[in-house]
Every structure is written in structure tokens, then in C-alpha cells.
Coordinates of N, CA and C in Angstrom, one line a residue:
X1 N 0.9 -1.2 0.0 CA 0.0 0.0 0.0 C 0.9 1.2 0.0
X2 N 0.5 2.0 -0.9 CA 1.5 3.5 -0.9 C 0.4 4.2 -1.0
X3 N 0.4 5.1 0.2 CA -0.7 6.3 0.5 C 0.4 7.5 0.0
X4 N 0.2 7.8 -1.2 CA 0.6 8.7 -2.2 C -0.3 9.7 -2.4
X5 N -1.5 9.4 -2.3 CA -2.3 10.7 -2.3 C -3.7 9.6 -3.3
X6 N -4.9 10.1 -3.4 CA -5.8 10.1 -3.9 C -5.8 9.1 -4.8
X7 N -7.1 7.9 -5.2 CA -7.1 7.3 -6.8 C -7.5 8.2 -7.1
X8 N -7.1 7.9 -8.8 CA -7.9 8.7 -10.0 C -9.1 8.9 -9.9
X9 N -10.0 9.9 -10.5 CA -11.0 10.4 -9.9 C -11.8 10.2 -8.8
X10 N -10.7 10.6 -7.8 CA -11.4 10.4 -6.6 C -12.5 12.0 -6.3
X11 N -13.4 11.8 -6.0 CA -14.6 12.4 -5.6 C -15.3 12.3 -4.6
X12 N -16.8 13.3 -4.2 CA -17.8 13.0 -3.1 C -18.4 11.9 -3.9
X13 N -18.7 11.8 -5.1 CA -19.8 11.6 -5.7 C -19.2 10.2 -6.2
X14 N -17.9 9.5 -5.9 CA -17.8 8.5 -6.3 C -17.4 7.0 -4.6
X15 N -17.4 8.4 -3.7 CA -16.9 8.0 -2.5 C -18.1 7.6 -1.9
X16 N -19.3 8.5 -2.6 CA -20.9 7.5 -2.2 C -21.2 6.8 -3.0
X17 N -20.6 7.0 -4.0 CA -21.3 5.8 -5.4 C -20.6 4.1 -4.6
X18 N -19.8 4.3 -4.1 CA -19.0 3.2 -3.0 C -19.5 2.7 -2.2
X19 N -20.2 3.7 -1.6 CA -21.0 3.7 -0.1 C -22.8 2.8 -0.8
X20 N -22.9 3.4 -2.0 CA -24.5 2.9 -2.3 C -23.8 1.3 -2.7
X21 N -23.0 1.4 -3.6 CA -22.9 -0.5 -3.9 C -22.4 -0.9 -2.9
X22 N -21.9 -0.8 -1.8 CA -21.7 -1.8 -1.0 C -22.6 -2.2 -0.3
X23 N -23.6 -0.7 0.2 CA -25.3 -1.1 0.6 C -25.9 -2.2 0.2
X24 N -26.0 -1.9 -1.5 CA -26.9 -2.9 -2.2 C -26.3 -4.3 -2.2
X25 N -25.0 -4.7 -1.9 CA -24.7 -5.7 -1.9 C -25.2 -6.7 -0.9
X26 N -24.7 -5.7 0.5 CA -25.5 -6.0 2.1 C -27.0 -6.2 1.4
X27 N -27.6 -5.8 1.5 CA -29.4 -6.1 0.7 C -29.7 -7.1 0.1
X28 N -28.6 -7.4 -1.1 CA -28.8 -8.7 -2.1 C -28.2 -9.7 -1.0
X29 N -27.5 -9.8 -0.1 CA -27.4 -10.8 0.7 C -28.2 -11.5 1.8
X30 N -29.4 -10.4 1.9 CA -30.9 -10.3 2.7 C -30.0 -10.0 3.8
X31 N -29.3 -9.0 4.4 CA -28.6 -8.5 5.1 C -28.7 -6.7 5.4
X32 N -29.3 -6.2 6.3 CA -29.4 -4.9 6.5 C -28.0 -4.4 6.7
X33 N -27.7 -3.5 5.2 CA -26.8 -2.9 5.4 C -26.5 -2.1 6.7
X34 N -24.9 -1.9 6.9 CA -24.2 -1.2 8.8 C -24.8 0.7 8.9
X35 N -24.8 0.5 9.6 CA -24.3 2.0 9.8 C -23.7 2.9 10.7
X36 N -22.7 1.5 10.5 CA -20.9 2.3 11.3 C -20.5 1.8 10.1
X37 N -19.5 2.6 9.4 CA -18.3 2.6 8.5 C -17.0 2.4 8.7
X38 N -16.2 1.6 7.6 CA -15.0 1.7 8.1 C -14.2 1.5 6.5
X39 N -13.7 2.5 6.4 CA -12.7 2.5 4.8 C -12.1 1.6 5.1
X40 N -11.9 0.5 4.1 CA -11.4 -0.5 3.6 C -9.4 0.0 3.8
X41 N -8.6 -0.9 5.0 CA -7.5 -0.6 5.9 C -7.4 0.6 6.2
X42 N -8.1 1.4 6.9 CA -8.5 2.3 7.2 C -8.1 3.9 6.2
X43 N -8.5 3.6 5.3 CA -7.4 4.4 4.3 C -8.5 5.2 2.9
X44 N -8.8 6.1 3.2 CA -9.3 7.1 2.4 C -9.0 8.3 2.1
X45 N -9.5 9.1 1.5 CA -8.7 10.4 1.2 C -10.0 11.6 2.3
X46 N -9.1 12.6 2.1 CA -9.9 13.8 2.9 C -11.3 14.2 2.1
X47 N -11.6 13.9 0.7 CA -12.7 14.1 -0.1 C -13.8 12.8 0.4
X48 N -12.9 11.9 0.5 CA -14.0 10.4 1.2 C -14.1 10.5 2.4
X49 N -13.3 10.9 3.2 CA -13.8 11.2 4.5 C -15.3 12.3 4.9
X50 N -14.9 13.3 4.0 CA -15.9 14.2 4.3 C -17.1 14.1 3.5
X51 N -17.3 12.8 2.8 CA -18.4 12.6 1.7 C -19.4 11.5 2.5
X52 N -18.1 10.5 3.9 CA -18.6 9.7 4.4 C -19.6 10.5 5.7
X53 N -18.8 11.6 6.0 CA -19.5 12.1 6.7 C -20.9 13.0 6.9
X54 N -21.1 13.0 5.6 CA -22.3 13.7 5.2 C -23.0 12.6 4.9
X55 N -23.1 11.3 4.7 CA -23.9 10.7 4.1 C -24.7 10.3 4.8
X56 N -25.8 10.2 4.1 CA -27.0 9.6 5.1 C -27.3 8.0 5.6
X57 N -27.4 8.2 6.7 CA -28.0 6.7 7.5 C -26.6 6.1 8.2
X58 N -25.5 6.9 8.1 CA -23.9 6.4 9.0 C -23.8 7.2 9.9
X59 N -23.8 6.5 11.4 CA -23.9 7.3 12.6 C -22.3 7.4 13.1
X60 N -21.7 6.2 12.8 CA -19.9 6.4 12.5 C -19.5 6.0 11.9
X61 N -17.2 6.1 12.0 CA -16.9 5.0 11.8 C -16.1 4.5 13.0
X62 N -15.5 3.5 12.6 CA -15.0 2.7 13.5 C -13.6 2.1 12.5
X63 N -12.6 2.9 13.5 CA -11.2 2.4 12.4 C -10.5 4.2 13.0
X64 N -9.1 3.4 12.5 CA -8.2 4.3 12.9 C -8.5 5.6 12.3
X65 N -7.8 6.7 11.9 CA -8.0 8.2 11.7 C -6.5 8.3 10.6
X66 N -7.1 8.7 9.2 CA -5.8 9.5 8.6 C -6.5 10.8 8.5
X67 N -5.5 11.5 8.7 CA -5.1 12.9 8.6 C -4.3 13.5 7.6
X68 N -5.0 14.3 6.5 CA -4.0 15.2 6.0 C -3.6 16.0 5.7
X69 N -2.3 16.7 4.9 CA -2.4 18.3 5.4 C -3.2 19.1 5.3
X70 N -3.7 19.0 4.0 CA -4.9 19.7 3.9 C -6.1 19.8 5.0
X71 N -6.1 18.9 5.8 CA -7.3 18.9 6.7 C -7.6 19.8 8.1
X72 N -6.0 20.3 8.3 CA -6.0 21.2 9.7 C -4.7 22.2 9.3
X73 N -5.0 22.4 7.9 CA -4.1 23.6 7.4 C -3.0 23.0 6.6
X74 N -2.3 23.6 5.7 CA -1.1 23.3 5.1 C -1.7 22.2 3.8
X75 N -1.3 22.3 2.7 CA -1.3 21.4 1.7 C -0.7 20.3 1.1
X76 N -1.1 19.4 0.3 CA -0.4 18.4 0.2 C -1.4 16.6 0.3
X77 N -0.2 16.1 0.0 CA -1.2 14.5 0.0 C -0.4 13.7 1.5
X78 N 0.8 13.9 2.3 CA 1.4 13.3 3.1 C -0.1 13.1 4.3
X79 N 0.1 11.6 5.2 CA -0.9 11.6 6.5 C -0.1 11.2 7.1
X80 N -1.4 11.0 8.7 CA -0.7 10.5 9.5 C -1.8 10.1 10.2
X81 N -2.2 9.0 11.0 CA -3.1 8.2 11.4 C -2.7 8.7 12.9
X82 N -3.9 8.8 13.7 CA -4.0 9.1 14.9 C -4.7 8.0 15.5
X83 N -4.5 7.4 16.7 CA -5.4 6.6 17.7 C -6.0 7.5 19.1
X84 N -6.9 7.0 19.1 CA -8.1 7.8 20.0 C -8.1 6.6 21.1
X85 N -8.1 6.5 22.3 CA -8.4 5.3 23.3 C -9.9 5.8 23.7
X86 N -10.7 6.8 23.4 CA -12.0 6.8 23.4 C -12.6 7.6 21.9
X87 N -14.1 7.2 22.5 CA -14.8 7.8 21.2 C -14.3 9.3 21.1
X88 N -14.4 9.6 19.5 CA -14.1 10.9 19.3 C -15.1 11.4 18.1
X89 N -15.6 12.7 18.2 CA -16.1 13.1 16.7 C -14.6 14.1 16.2
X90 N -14.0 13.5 15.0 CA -13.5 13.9 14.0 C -13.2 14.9 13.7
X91 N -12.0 15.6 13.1 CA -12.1 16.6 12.4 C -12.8 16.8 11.2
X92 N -13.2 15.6 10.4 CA -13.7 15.1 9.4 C -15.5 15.3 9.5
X93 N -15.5 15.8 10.8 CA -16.9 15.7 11.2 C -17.8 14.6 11.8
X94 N -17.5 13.0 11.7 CA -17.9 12.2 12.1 C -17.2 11.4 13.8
X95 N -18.5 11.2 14.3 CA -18.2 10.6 15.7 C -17.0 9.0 15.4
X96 N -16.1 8.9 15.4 CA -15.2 7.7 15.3 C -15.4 6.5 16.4
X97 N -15.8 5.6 16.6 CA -15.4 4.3 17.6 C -13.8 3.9 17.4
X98 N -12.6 4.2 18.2 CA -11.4 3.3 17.5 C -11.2 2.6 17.3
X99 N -10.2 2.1 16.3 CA -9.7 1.2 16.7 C -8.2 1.3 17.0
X100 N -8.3 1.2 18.4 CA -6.6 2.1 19.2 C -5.5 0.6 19.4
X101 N -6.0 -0.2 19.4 CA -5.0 -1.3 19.6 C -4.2 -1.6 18.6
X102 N -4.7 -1.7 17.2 CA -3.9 -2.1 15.9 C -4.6 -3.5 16.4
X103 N -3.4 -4.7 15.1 CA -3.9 -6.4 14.8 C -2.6 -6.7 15.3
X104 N -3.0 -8.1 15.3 CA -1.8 -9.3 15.1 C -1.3 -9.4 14.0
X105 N 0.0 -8.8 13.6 CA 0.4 -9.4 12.7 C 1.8 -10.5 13.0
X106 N 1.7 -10.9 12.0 CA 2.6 -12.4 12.1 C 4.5 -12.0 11.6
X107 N 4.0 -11.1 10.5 CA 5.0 -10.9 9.7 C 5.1 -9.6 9.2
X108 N 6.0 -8.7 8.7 CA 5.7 -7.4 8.5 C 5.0 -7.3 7.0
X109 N 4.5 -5.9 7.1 CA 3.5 -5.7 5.7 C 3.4 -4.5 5.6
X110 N 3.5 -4.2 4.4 CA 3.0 -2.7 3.9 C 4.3 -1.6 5.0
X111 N 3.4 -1.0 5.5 CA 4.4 -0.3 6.2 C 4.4 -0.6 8.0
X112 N 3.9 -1.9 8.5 CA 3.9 -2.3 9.8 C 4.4 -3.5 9.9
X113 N 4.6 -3.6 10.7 CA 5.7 -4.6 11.8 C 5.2 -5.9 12.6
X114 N 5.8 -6.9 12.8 CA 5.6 -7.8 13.8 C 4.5 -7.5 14.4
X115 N 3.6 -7.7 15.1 CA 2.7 -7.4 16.4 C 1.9 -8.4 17.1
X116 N 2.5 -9.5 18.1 CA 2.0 -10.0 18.4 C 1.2 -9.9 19.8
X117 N 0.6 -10.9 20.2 CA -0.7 -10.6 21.8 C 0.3 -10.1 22.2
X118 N 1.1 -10.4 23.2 CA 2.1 -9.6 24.0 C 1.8 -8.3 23.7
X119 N 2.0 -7.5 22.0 CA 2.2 -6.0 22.1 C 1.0 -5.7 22.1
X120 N 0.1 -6.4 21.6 CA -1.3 -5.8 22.0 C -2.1 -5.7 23.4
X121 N -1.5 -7.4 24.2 CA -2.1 -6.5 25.9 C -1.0 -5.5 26.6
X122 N 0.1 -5.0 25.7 CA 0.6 -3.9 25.9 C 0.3 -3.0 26.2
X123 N -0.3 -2.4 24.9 CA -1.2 -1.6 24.7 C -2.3 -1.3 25.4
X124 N -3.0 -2.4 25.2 CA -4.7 -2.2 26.5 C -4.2 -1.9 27.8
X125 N -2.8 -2.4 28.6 CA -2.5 -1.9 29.8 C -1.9 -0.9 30.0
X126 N -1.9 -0.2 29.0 CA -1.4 0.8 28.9 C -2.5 1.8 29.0
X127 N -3.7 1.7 28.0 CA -4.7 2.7 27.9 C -5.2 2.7 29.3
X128 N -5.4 1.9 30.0 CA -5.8 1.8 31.5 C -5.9 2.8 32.2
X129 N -4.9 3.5 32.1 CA -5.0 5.1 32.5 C -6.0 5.8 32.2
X130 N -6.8 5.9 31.4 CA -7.6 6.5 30.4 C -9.1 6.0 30.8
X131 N -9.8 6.4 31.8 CA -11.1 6.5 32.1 C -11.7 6.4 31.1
X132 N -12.5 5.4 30.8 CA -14.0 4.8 30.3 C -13.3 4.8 28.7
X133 N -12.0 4.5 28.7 CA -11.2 4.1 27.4 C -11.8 2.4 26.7
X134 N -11.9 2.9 24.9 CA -12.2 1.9 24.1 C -10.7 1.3 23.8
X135 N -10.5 0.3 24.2 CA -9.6 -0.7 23.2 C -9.7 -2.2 22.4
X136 N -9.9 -1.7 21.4 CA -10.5 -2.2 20.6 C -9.4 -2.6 19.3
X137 N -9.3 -4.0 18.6 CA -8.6 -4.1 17.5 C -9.0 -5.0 16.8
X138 N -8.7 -5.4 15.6 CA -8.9 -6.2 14.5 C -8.2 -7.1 14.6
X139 N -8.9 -8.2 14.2 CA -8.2 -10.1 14.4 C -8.4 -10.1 13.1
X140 N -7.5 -10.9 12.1 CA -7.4 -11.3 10.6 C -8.2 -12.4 10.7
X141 N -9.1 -13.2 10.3 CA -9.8 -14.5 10.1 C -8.4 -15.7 9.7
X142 N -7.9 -15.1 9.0 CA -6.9 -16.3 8.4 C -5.8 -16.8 9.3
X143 N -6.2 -16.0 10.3 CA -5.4 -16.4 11.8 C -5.8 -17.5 12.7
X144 N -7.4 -18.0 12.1 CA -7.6 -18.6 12.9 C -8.1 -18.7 14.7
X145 N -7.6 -19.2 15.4 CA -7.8 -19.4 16.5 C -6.4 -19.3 17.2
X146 N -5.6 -19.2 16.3 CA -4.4 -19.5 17.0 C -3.7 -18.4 18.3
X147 N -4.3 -17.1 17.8 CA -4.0 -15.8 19.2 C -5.0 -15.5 19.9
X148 N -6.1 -15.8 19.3 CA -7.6 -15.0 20.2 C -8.2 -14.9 21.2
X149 N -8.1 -16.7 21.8 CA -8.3 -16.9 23.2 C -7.4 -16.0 23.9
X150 N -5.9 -16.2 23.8 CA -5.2 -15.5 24.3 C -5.6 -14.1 25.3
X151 N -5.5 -13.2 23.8 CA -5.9 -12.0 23.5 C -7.1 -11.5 24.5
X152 N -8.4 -12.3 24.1 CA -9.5 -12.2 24.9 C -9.9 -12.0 26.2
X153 N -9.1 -13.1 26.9 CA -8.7 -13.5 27.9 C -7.3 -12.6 29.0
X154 N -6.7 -12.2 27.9 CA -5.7 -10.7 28.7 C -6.4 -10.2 28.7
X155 N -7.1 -9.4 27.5 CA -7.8 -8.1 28.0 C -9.0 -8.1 29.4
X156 N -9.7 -9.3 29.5 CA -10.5 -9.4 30.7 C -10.1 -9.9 31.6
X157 N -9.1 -10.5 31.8 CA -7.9 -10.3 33.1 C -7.5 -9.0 33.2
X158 N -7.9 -7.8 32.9 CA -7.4 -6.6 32.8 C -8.4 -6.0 33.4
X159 N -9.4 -6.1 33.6 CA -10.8 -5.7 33.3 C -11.5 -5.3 32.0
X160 N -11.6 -5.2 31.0 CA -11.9 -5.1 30.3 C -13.5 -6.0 29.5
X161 N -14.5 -5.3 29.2 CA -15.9 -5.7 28.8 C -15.5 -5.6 27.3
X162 N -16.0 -6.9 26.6 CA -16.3 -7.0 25.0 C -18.1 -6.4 25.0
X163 N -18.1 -5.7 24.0 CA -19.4 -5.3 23.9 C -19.4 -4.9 22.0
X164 N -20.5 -4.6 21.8 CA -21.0 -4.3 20.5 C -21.2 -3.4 20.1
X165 N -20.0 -2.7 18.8 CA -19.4 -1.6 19.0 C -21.2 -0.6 18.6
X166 N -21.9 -0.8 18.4 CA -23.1 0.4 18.7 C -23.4 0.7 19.8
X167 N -23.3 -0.1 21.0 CA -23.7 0.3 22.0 C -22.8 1.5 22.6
X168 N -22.0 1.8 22.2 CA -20.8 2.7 22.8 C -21.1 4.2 22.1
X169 N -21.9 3.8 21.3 CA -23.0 5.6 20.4 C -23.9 6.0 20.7

């Protein structure tokens, strides 16, 4: 992945043409489309950001935060992804659920690193500090079972409640 800046005709009007076919897909599956969002590896441009935010029937998203210059002054296509250990509304406009923990990864990719349970109940013991803090992250399916109990099981040795990220809206 190289976050270089924008696809070709990137737009509002193609960033919901995105948002309506994935709807209709959820539908043709007899499945009521979400209405929490999350750009696909959390990675959109500031025109999709702000097209997700206006659109109708999405109360959030849920996923990390890129930021770009353009967005809080200064120009350009360079970001930078921020973690929130609670709910935040956006500069983008939209209320975000995070995701502050990151994944398991096994092996490095794209531009991240190793990350196994260990650095992730790192992390959650870490956010601890942080009154009525979300920590929350993404498990890959093709992972299996092999880290999750783990995982599961630190964070609620920690104290930590699994719940369902709408209830937190």
C-alpha cells in the first residue's frame, strides 16, 4: 500500500457511489446494510472522508484516523493516522469508535511490523489510564484461533468488557 495521495478520480460523488454498492450488496445478501463505517484498511482520502461524513444513514466509523495536510491547514497529499483510546467526533466531522490497539500481525506488511498478543495486551495496559477508554482491534480470520483466546482473555484479566461496537453511540 502506498498512500501517495488520492485514486484517479477520486470524488464526493464517487466515494458514495461506493458507499450505495456496498449497501446494495449487504441487501442482495438479505442482510441490512451497517451504519458504522470503516474504509477498507482504514485508508481514504480527505474528499472520502468528508463525503462519508455527510452521508445519510452512517452514525460512525469505526477504524483508525488518517489525517492530511490539507485537513487542519497546510497542503499536500502526506498523513498521519492518529489513535483515540475513546470515542471521538472527528475533524472530518464524524463521531469515530477506534480502533486504538492495531492487529496481530505475524509478519511485516506494507508499512507495519511484527505485532504480536504480548504488544497488543501492551497496549490495552497501557490505555488503562484513560477512564472509560475503548480498546479495541482487528483479528485477521486467516489467523484462525491461534492468538484470540489469548488475547480475549488478557484483556478481561485486565478488566476489560467485549461489547458491541453500537452500544458505545
Amino acid at each position: 500500500m502506498v498512500l501517495n495521495g488520492p485514486v484517479p478520480d477520486d470524488s464526493a460523488a464517487w466515494a458514495l457511489g461506493r458507499l450505495d454498492a456496498a449497501r446494495q450488496e449487504w441487501t442482495k445478501a438479505g442482510l441490512t446494510p451497517p451504519d458504522i463505517w470503516e474504509f477498507p484498511h482504514y485508508t481514504a482520502s480527505a474528499t472520502d472522508y468528508r463525503a462519508i461524513a455527510a452521508a445519510p444513514g452512517i452514525r460512525a466509523r469505526y477504524e483508525q484516523v488518517l489525517y492530511f495536510n490539507g485537513i487542519l491547514g497546510g497542503t499536500g497529499t502526506r498523513s498521519v493516522s492518529q489513535y483515540y483510546p475513546y470515542l471521538v467526533k472527528d475533524a472530518y466531522g464524524t463521531p469515530v469508535i477506534p480502533e486504538s490497539l492495531g492487529n496481530v500481525a505475524t509478519q511485516r506488511f506494507n508499512q507495519h511490523g511484527v505485532r504480536l498478543t504480548p504488544d497488543l495486551l501492551a497496549s490495552a495496559r497501557r490505555q488503562l489510564v484513560v477512564r472509560d477508554n475503548v480498546a479495541s482491534f482487528f483479528y485477521h480470520p486467516f489467523l484462525a484461533l491461534q492468538y484470540l483466546p489469548q488475547l480475549i482473555e488478557g484483556m478481561q484479566q485486565m478488566g476489560y468488557t467485549f461489547v458491541a461496537a453500537p452500544s458505545l453511540l
